[in-house]
Short mmCIF file of C-alpha atoms (C1' of nucleotides) in Angstrom, two decimals:
data_model
loop_
_atom_site.label_atom_id
_atom_site.label_comp_id
_atom_site.label_asym_id
_atom_site.label_seq_id
_atom_site.Cartn_x
_atom_site.Cartn_y
_atom_site.Cartn_z
CA MET O 104 73.21 80.42 152.31
CA HIS O 105 72.59 77.34 154.39
CA PHE O 106 74.87 74.84 155.96
CA PHE O 107 77.24 73.31 153.49
CA ARG O 108 78.15 73.54 149.87
CA GLY O 109 80.10 70.52 148.82
CA LEU O 110 80.24 68.87 152.22
CA GLN O 111 82.60 71.36 153.82
CA GLY O 112 81.88 74.05 156.42
CA CYS O 113 78.91 72.55 158.24
CA ARG O 114 77.56 74.87 160.90
CA ASN O 115 74.24 73.24 161.61
CA SER O 116 73.24 73.36 165.26
CA ASN O 117 71.86 69.84 165.02
CA ALA O 118 74.55 68.25 162.93
CA SER O 119 77.58 67.29 164.96
CA SER O 120 81.21 67.11 163.97
CA LYS O 121 84.37 66.35 165.92
CA GLN O 122 85.35 70.01 166.02
CA ASN O 123 81.95 71.44 166.85
CA SER O 124 81.54 69.23 169.88
CA LEU O 125 84.02 71.53 171.65
CA ASN O 126 81.60 74.44 171.49
CA GLN O 127 80.33 75.72 174.81
CA GLY O 128 76.62 75.57 175.50
CA VAL O 129 75.65 73.19 172.73
CA ILE O 130 77.07 70.11 174.31
CA SER O 131 74.20 67.81 175.16
CA ILE O 132 72.61 67.97 171.72
CA CYS O 133 75.79 67.38 169.81
CA LYS O 134 76.78 64.02 171.22
CA PRO O 135 78.62 62.53 168.30
CA LYS O 136 76.95 59.36 167.17
CA LEU O 137 79.59 59.51 164.57
CA LYS O 138 78.69 56.92 161.97
CA ALA O 139 74.98 57.55 161.93
CA ASP O 140 75.48 61.28 161.70
CA GLN O 141 78.01 60.98 158.93
CA ALA O 142 75.58 58.88 157.00
CA LYS O 143 72.90 61.48 157.58
CA LEU O 144 75.25 64.22 156.46
CA LEU O 145 76.03 62.36 153.29
CA ALA O 146 72.37 61.78 152.64
CA ALA O 147 71.62 65.44 153.20
CA HIS O 148 74.38 66.33 150.81
CA LYS O 149 73.02 64.05 148.16
CA HIS O 150 69.56 65.41 148.72
CA SER O 151 70.51 69.05 148.40
CA GLU O 152 72.60 68.26 145.35
CA SER O 153 69.80 66.51 143.53
CA GLU O 154 67.46 69.28 144.52
CA ARG O 155 69.87 71.76 143.03
CA ARG O 156 69.94 69.76 139.81
CA ARG O 157 66.18 69.80 139.71
CA ARG O 158 66.15 73.55 140.20
CA MET O 159 68.72 74.04 137.48
CA GLY O 160 66.66 72.02 135.07
CA ILE O 161 63.57 74.06 135.70
CA ASN O 162 65.48 77.32 135.53
CA GLY O 163 66.98 76.26 132.24
CA GLN O 164 63.48 75.86 130.88
CA TYR O 165 62.59 79.32 132.10
CA ALA O 166 65.63 80.59 130.25
CA THR O 167 64.45 78.85 127.11
CA LEU O 168 61.03 80.42 127.45
CA ARG O 169 62.61 83.81 127.90
CA THR O 170 64.41 83.44 124.59
CA ILE O 171 61.36 82.08 122.78
CA LEU O 172 58.83 84.64 123.89
CA PRO O 173 58.90 87.96 122.12
CA ASN O 174 58.00 91.25 123.78
CA LEU O 175 58.89 89.97 127.20
CA ILE O 176 59.10 93.01 129.45
CA LYS O 177 59.54 91.55 132.90
CA MET O 178 61.79 88.55 133.14
CA ASP O 179 60.73 87.12 136.51
CA LYS O 180 59.25 83.67 136.62
CA ALA O 181 55.65 84.70 137.22
CA SER O 182 55.74 87.10 134.28
CA VAL O 183 57.35 84.51 132.05
CA LEU O 184 54.63 82.03 132.90
CA ALA O 185 51.89 84.63 132.43
CA GLU O 186 53.22 85.63 129.03
CA THR O 187 53.61 81.98 128.11
CA ILE O 188 49.99 81.27 128.93
CA ARG O 189 48.88 84.31 126.98
CA ARG O 190 50.94 83.29 124.00
CA VAL O 191 49.85 79.66 123.97
CA ARG O 192 46.23 80.74 124.01
CA GLU O 193 46.82 83.34 121.33
CA LEU O 194 48.64 80.95 119.04
CA LYS O 195 46.12 78.22 119.60
CA LYS O 196 43.31 80.55 118.59
CA ALA O 197 45.19 81.74 115.54
CA VAL O 198 45.85 78.20 114.40
CA GLU O 199 42.28 77.14 115.04
CA GLU O 200 41.02 80.05 113.00
CA VAL O 201 43.08 78.96 110.05
CA GLU O 202 42.57 75.26 110.48
CA GLU O 203 38.85 75.84 110.46
CA VAL O 204 39.28 77.07 106.93
CA CYS O 205 41.99 75.19 105.14
CA CYS O 206 43.29 72.32 107.19
CA THR O 207 40.14 70.53 108.19
CA VAL O 208 39.16 67.52 106.21
CA PRO O 209 36.44 68.42 103.75
CA ASP O 210 33.03 67.21 104.84
CA VAL O 211 32.03 63.76 103.74
CA ASP O 212 28.73 64.99 102.39
CA ASP O 213 28.33 67.84 99.98
CA GLU O 214 27.80 70.96 101.94
CA LEU O 215 27.17 74.61 101.23
CA ARG O 216 27.20 77.22 103.94
CA LEU O 217 26.74 80.97 103.57
CA GLU O 218 27.55 83.41 106.31
CA VAL O 219 27.16 87.15 106.35
CA GLY O 220 30.41 88.37 107.75
CA GLU O 221 31.19 90.35 110.84
CA ASP O 222 32.22 93.96 110.47
CA HIS O 223 35.70 93.75 109.10
CA GLU O 224 38.38 96.40 109.51
CA GLU O 225 37.88 99.05 106.89
CA SER O 226 35.03 97.31 105.13
CA ALA O 227 32.50 99.33 107.11
CA GLY O 228 29.22 99.45 105.27
CA LEU O 229 30.24 96.71 102.86
CA VAL O 230 28.59 93.33 103.07
CA LEU O 231 30.96 90.43 103.43
CA ILE O 232 29.74 86.97 102.60
CA LYS O 233 31.67 83.83 103.44
CA ALA O 234 30.78 80.84 101.31
CA THR O 235 32.04 77.46 102.47
CA LEU O 236 31.47 74.48 100.26
CA SER O 237 32.61 70.89 100.27
CA CYS O 238 32.19 68.51 97.39
CA GLU O 239 33.92 65.85 95.35
CA ASP O 240 37.08 67.12 93.82
CA ARG O 241 37.21 67.83 90.12
CA PRO O 242 39.37 69.88 87.79
CA GLY O 243 38.09 73.30 86.89
CA LEU O 244 35.91 73.62 89.96
CA MET O 245 37.27 77.02 90.90
CA LEU O 246 36.70 78.25 87.38
CA GLU O 247 33.12 77.02 87.43
CA LEU O 248 32.53 78.68 90.76
CA ILE O 249 33.85 81.99 89.57
CA ASN O 250 31.85 81.83 86.38
CA ALA O 251 28.80 81.01 88.42
CA LEU O 252 29.46 83.93 90.69
CA LYS O 253 29.54 86.28 87.71
CA SER O 254 25.99 85.30 86.98
CA VAL O 255 24.79 86.45 90.39
CA LYS O 256 24.56 90.12 89.64
CA ARG O 257 21.38 91.80 90.75
CA GLY O 258 22.76 95.21 89.94
CA VAL O 259 25.78 94.93 92.18
CA GLU O 260 29.00 93.13 91.62
CA LEU O 261 29.95 90.17 93.81
CA ARG O 262 33.65 90.51 94.32
CA VAL O 263 35.93 87.67 95.46
CA VAL O 264 38.00 89.20 98.21
CA LYS O 265 39.76 86.05 99.30
CA ALA O 266 39.69 82.43 98.29
CA GLU O 267 40.99 79.28 99.87
CA MET O 268 40.81 75.72 98.72
CA MET O 269 42.00 72.43 100.03
CA THR O 270 41.68 68.90 98.80
CA ALA O 271 42.01 65.60 100.57
CA GLY O 272 40.97 62.11 99.76
CA GLY O 273 39.30 63.06 96.52
CA ARG O 274 37.17 65.70 98.17
CA THR O 275 37.68 69.42 98.26
CA LYS O 276 36.72 72.25 100.54
CA THR O 277 36.51 75.74 99.18
CA VAL O 278 36.00 78.96 101.08
CA LEU O 279 35.18 82.15 99.25
CA TRP O 280 34.93 85.56 100.83
CA LEU O 281 32.67 87.73 98.71
CA ARG O 282 31.90 91.41 98.91
CA ARG O 283 29.03 93.25 97.36
CA ARG O 284 30.37 96.19 95.51
CA GLY O 285 27.94 98.77 94.16
CA ALA O 286 28.50 102.08 92.35
CA GLY O 287 31.51 103.08 94.45
CA SER O 288 31.77 102.96 98.19
CA GLY O 289 30.99 106.68 98.36
CA GLY O 290 27.57 106.16 96.81
CA ARG O 291 24.35 105.33 98.53
CA GLY O 292 24.31 102.52 101.03
CA TYR O 293 22.95 99.12 100.20
CA GLU O 294 19.22 99.12 99.95
CA HIS O 295 17.72 96.70 102.43
CA ASP O 296 18.34 93.56 104.32
CA ASP O 297 15.66 92.16 102.06
CA ASP O 298 17.93 92.74 99.15
CA ASN O 299 20.78 90.99 100.92
CA GLU O 300 18.51 88.11 101.66
CA ALA O 301 17.56 87.86 98.01
CA ILE O 302 21.19 87.80 97.00
CA LEU O 303 21.97 85.09 99.51
CA VAL O 304 19.13 82.97 98.18
CA MET O 305 20.28 83.45 94.62
CA LEU O 306 23.89 82.81 95.57
CA ARG O 307 22.96 79.61 97.32
CA ARG O 308 20.96 78.39 94.35
CA THR O 309 23.78 79.21 91.98
CA LEU O 310 26.49 77.51 93.97
CA LYS O 311 24.29 74.48 94.55
CA VAL O 312 24.07 74.04 90.84
CA VAL O 313 27.85 73.90 90.62
CA LEU O 314 28.00 71.41 93.45
CA ALA O 315 25.27 69.26 91.95
CA LYS O 316 26.95 69.04 88.56
CA ARG O 317 29.21 66.25 89.59
CA ALA O 318 26.59 64.48 91.62
CA ASN O 319 24.67 64.13 88.36
CA GLY O 320 27.74 62.75 86.66
CA LYS O 321 27.84 65.67 84.28
CA CYS O 322 31.47 66.48 84.73
CA MET M 99 58.31 71.71 158.00
CA HIS M 100 60.16 74.66 159.44
CA PHE M 101 59.68 76.81 162.43
CA PHE M 102 56.28 78.35 162.58
CA ARG M 103 53.06 78.45 160.70
CA GLY M 104 51.03 81.43 161.74
CA LEU M 105 53.40 82.70 164.41
CA GLN M 106 52.93 79.87 166.90
CA GLY M 107 55.19 76.99 167.77
CA CYS M 108 58.60 78.49 167.11
CA ARG M 109 61.39 76.02 167.73
CA ASN M 110 64.23 77.83 166.04
CA SER M 111 67.55 77.27 167.74
CA ASN M 112 68.34 80.95 167.31
CA ALA M 113 64.98 82.40 168.23
CA SER M 114 64.36 82.48 171.94
CA SER M 115 61.16 82.13 173.94
CA LYS M 116 60.43 82.12 177.68
CA GLN M 117 59.71 78.42 177.73
CA ASN M 118 62.61 77.26 175.61
CA SER M 119 65.13 79.01 177.83
CA LEU M 120 64.57 76.21 180.37
CA ASN M 121 66.13 73.68 178.03
CA GLN M 122 69.36 72.22 179.23
CA GLY M 123 72.44 72.84 177.13
CA VAL M 124 71.12 75.59 174.89
CA ILE M 125 71.23 78.33 177.45
CA SER M 126 73.90 80.74 176.39
CA ILE M 127 72.57 81.18 172.83
CA CYS M 128 69.00 81.84 173.82
CA LYS M 129 69.33 85.03 175.88
CA PRO M 130 66.06 86.78 175.24
CA LYS M 131 66.58 90.19 173.67
CA LEU M 132 62.85 90.28 173.68
CA LYS M 133 61.77 93.27 171.65
CA ALA M 134 64.34 92.99 168.91
CA ASP M 135 63.65 89.29 168.56
CA GLN M 136 59.93 89.80 168.45
CA ALA M 137 60.36 92.32 165.68
CA LYS M 138 62.55 89.90 163.81
CA LEU M 139 60.02 87.19 164.33
CA LEU M 140 57.30 89.37 162.95
CA ALA M 141 59.41 90.27 159.95
CA ALA M 142 60.20 86.62 159.33
CA HIS M 143 56.53 85.82 159.52
CA LYS M 144 55.68 88.49 156.99
CA HIS M 145 58.47 87.30 154.78
CA SER M 146 57.45 83.68 154.78
CA GLU M 147 53.84 84.64 154.21
CA SER M 148 54.57 86.78 151.18
CA GLU M 149 56.88 84.11 149.88
CA ARG M 150 54.03 81.63 150.19
CA ARG M 151 51.78 83.97 148.23
CA ARG M 152 54.39 84.21 145.52
CA ARG M 153 54.66 80.43 145.35
CA MET M 154 50.90 80.09 145.17
CA GLY M 155 50.77 82.52 142.28
CA ILE M 156 53.35 80.61 140.32
CA ASN M 157 51.73 77.28 141.12
CA GLY M 158 48.43 78.67 139.94
CA GLN M 159 50.02 79.41 136.61
CA TYR M 160 51.34 75.88 136.42
CA ALA M 161 47.81 74.68 137.05
CA THR M 162 46.57 76.86 134.21
CA LEU M 163 49.19 75.44 131.89
CA ARG M 164 48.20 71.95 132.88
CA THR M 165 44.63 72.64 131.82
CA ILE M 166 45.65 74.36 128.59
CA LEU M 167 48.11 71.80 127.30
CA PRO M 168 46.66 68.71 125.68
CA ASN M 169 48.28 65.30 125.83
CA LEU M 170 50.07 66.10 129.05
CA ILE M 171 51.32 62.82 130.42
CA LYS M 172 53.47 63.81 133.36
CA MET M 173 52.16 66.66 135.44
CA ASP M 174 55.30 67.72 137.31
CA LYS M 175 56.63 71.21 136.78
CA ALA M 176 59.58 70.27 134.60
CA SER M 177 57.38 68.24 132.26
CA VAL M 178 54.80 71.00 132.09
CA LEU M 179 57.47 73.50 131.12
CA ALA M 180 58.99 71.12 128.59
CA GLU M 181 55.65 70.46 126.96
CA THR M 182 54.90 74.17 127.02
CA ILE M 183 58.11 74.96 125.17
CA ARG M 184 57.42 72.23 122.65
CA ARG M 185 53.93 73.51 122.06
CA VAL M 186 54.87 77.17 121.74
CA ARG M 187 57.46 76.28 119.12
CA GLU M 188 55.06 74.00 117.31
CA LEU M 189 52.27 76.56 117.23
CA LYS M 190 54.62 79.33 116.24
CA LYS M 191 55.84 77.30 113.29
CA ALA M 192 52.32 76.43 112.23
CA VAL M 193 51.24 80.05 112.36
CA GLU M 194 54.32 81.21 110.49
CA GLU M 195 53.68 78.68 107.78
CA VAL M 196 50.23 80.07 107.23
CA GLU M 197 51.10 83.70 107.73
CA GLU M 198 53.73 83.39 105.06
CA VAL M 199 50.92 82.70 102.67
CA CYS M 200 47.85 84.67 103.54
CA CYS M 201 48.55 87.13 106.27
CA THR M 202 51.57 88.95 104.96
CA VAL M 203 51.04 92.23 103.29
CA PRO M 204 51.25 91.86 99.55
CA ASP M 205 54.49 93.12 98.10
CA VAL M 206 54.62 96.75 97.11
CA ASP M 207 55.97 95.90 93.67
CA ASP M 208 54.45 93.42 91.31
CA GLU M 209 56.04 90.11 91.88
CA LEU M 210 55.82 86.63 90.47
CA ARG M 211 57.55 83.67 92.06
CA LEU M 212 57.43 80.05 91.00
CA GLU M 213 58.64 77.24 93.18
CA VAL M 214 58.77 73.56 92.45
CA GLY M 215 57.38 71.96 95.54
CA GLU M 216 58.91 69.57 98.00
CA ASP M 217 57.76 65.99 97.99
CA HIS M 218 54.34 66.16 99.49
CA GLU M 219 52.59 63.35 101.32
CA GLU M 220 50.95 61.07 98.81
CA SER M 221 51.84 63.16 95.78
CA ALA M 222 54.95 61.11 95.15
CA GLY M 223 55.99 61.45 91.55
CA LEU M 224 53.68 64.37 90.91
CA VAL M 225 55.16 67.79 90.36
CA LEU M 226 53.85 70.47 92.64
CA ILE M 227 54.31 74.08 91.62
CA LYS M 228 53.67 76.96 93.96
CA ALA M 229 52.98 80.24 92.24
CA THR M 230 53.05 83.37 94.37
CA LEU M 231 52.07 86.64 92.80
CA SER M 232 51.46 90.12 94.09
CA CYS M 233 49.85 92.88 92.08
CA GLU M 234 47.34 95.69 92.22
CA ASP M 235 43.96 94.45 93.17
CA ARG M 236 41.26 94.22 90.55
CA PRO M 237 37.96 92.39 90.12
CA GLY M 238 38.10 89.21 88.15
CA LEU M 239 41.77 88.60 88.77
CA MET M 240 41.23 85.04 89.90
CA LEU M 241 39.14 84.32 86.87
CA GLU M 242 41.81 85.71 84.59
CA LEU M 243 44.45 83.66 86.30
CA ILE M 244 42.51 80.46 85.94
CA ASN M 245 41.75 81.16 82.32
CA ALA M 246 45.40 81.87 81.74
CA LEU M 247 46.35 78.63 83.41
CA LYS M 248 44.10 76.71 81.08
CA SER M 249 46.19 77.98 78.20
CA VAL M 250 49.36 76.44 79.63
CA LYS M 251 48.81 72.91 78.48
CA ARG M 252 51.80 71.28 76.83
CA GLY M 253 50.07 67.97 76.79
CA VAL M 254 49.49 67.76 80.50
CA GLU M 255 46.89 69.41 82.58
CA LEU M 256 47.89 72.02 85.15
CA ARG M 257 45.57 71.41 88.04
CA VAL M 258 44.88 73.97 90.79
CA VAL M 259 45.24 71.98 93.98
CA LYS M 260 44.90 74.84 96.39
CA ALA M 261 44.42 78.57 96.08
CA GLU M 262 44.74 81.40 98.54
CA MET M 263 44.25 85.08 98.07
CA MET M 264 44.48 88.11 100.29
CA THR M 265 44.04 91.76 99.64
CA ALA M 266 45.23 94.79 101.57
CA GLY M 267 45.60 98.42 100.73
CA GLY M 268 44.47 98.00 97.16
CA ARG M 269 47.00 95.28 96.47
CA THR M 270 46.49 91.55 96.41
CA LYS M 271 48.62 88.50 96.97
CA THR M 272 47.64 85.24 95.39
CA VAL M 273 49.17 81.84 95.93
CA LEU M 274 48.32 78.96 93.67
CA TRP M 275 49.45 75.41 94.16
CA LEU M 276 49.49 73.65 90.81
CA ARG M 277 50.00 70.04 89.96
CA ARG M 278 50.90 68.56 86.63
CA ARG M 279 48.49 65.81 85.86
CA GLY M 280 49.18 63.54 82.93
CA ALA M 281 47.39 60.42 81.68
CA GLY M 282 46.62 59.06 85.14
CA SER M 283 49.04 58.72 88.00
CA GLY M 284 49.59 55.08 87.14
CA GLY M 285 50.95 55.93 83.70
CA ARG M 286 54.49 56.71 82.73
CA GLY M 287 56.35 59.21 84.84
CA TYR M 288 56.91 62.73 83.70
CA GLU M 289 59.41 62.97 80.95
CA HIS M 290 62.30 65.16 81.92
CA ASP M 291 63.33 68.02 84.08
CA ASP M 292 63.72 69.83 80.78
CA ASP M 293 60.03 69.48 80.23
CA ASN M 294 59.31 70.81 83.68
CA GLU M 295 61.61 73.72 83.01
CA ALA M 296 59.78 74.49 79.80
CA ILE M 297 56.49 74.46 81.61
CA LEU M 298 57.80 76.78 84.28
CA VAL M 299 58.99 79.22 81.63
CA MET M 300 55.68 79.13 79.87
CA LEU M 301 53.80 79.43 83.13
CA ARG M 302 55.86 82.42 84.13
CA ARG M 303 55.27 84.13 80.81
CA THR M 304 51.55 83.46 80.98
CA LEU M 305 51.09 84.72 84.49
CA LYS M 306 53.22 87.77 83.77
CA VAL M 307 50.81 88.73 81.08
CA VAL M 308 47.96 88.66 83.57
CA LEU M 309 49.94 90.75 86.01
CA ALA M 310 50.98 93.23 83.33
CA LYS M 311 47.42 93.81 82.17
CA ARG M 312 46.66 96.32 84.84
CA ALA M 313 50.05 97.94 84.65
CA ASN M 314 49.15 98.84 81.06
CA GLY M 315 45.86 100.31 82.18
CA LYS M 316 43.94 97.68 80.25
CA CYS M 317 41.62 96.63 83.01
"C1'" DT B 13 65.91 51.13 150.90
"C1'" DT B 14 66.38 54.90 147.43
"C1'" DC B 15 64.58 58.40 144.39
"C1'" DA B 16 61.91 62.26 142.58
"C1'" DA B 17 58.93 65.96 143.40
"C1'" DC B 18 57.23 69.28 146.26
"C1'" DA B 19 56.35 73.15 149.86
"C1'" DC B 20 58.55 75.39 153.13
"C1'" DG B 21 61.14 79.31 155.75
"C1'" DT B 22 65.20 81.73 155.28
"C1'" DG B 23 69.12 85.00 153.84
"C1'" DA B 24 70.82 87.72 150.12
"C1'" DG B 25 70.51 91.01 146.70
"C1'" DA B 26 67.99 94.30 143.73
"C1'" DC B 27 65.33 98.33 143.39
"C1'" DT Q 18 63.49 102.28 154.59
"C1'" DG Q 19 60.42 98.12 152.92
"C1'" DT Q 20 59.17 95.05 149.13
"C1'" DC Q 21 60.01 91.67 145.81
"C1'" DT Q 22 62.50 87.77 143.64
"C1'" DC Q 23 65.45 84.24 143.88
"C1'" DA Q 24 68.45 80.10 145.40
"C1'" DC Q 25 69.16 77.43 148.99
"C1'" DG Q 26 68.90 73.19 152.14
"C1'" DT Q 27 65.53 70.81 154.50
"C1'" DG Q 28 61.33 67.76 155.86
"C1'" DT Q 29 58.00 65.03 153.87
"C1'" DT Q 30 55.51 62.06 150.93
"C1'" DG Q 31 54.56 58.60 147.46
"C1'" DA Q 32 56.46 55.27 144.19
#
DNA sequence: TTCAACACGTGAGAC
DNA sequence: TGTCTCACGTGTTGA
């Protein structure tokens, strides 16, 4: 604790007061220039008070963070900040991942993109295809897509694992996650990359037809 | 600035040094108990140094936050914390909104829920229906759903605005956002709530049939 | 001038 | 014991 709390009990060796000037040994320094010193004292008081307010504000925000953040083990400021940073980054990534799919504005031009997926959790050995397509919106599009997908067989079934769709401004963006499913997952593995390539080509051609339909005014 | 930076230049009124003991008026306090004081001095030095390291750590984290947060107008600590709190809450809400739909585990029991949507952006006057259904996973489910939806007409078209689907552990959760579309949005408004109610009933019955299919071992 | 923001060194308490 | 975290009052700087 420092010198005063609420302007009483000053024991600063520099600051002078009528009483303290009696002290032995500290005489020459503590010549009471009364008015100036009082003003200084008041200023110091104001200063420390406003600094305290500032601290309280900041500490209140730490408290808020402590209540917001889950799984907070250590409660000290550094840990709170560290966890905050971690969480902001984590959440940002999660949101971006989703936004990429269903919250972005559909592309202005028709687009079809096929991606062979990364190894997903338990889908080891299964081929995951992500099909992203943007086009003019129209009723029955999803139905057409699914019907079209049924025609891409090549011996194995193309299974829709997940589907997302969003529309904006008369255009729509659809994302389909497809999985090749053969004669049971216990059976033989999928033949070759060549085969995958062939399926991708066929898939692309098929979906393009669906996309083109409207462009030709057929719908 | 306080007393020393790097152990030189101590001018503390309590701490004594050979030179300072010459000062007039501050004699009696500054009796040099040399060894004890030197130890104290060393301890104080260590203390202030480690405290500086702590501060630097925390300030580094503030710096990180400043780089992470977009649209940061004021850069002072309080503002950084405030913006951080705002952002964490914002991101959390956004993630929750999405997770509610496509990242939650599908319900263990078959479930069908219909909700008449809140007024969405530009869809004023249009009825938005959100259909959430969980059931055992099976190929072609989406196709069946869409076909089933086509049968629910009642004069107006039920349009799939958005669709999401996720599967886990052999079960799947599907969310469909439907919109009643009549004879153009410029035409007469939709008749009555009664009519909406009737559609909901019919929709529920229709979707239930799709869900029940598998339960009866028909698939 | 005042005000806000900051870094600083220190004493206290926790562990 | 020492080490760590915090609140405190202060000096300083820029607006």
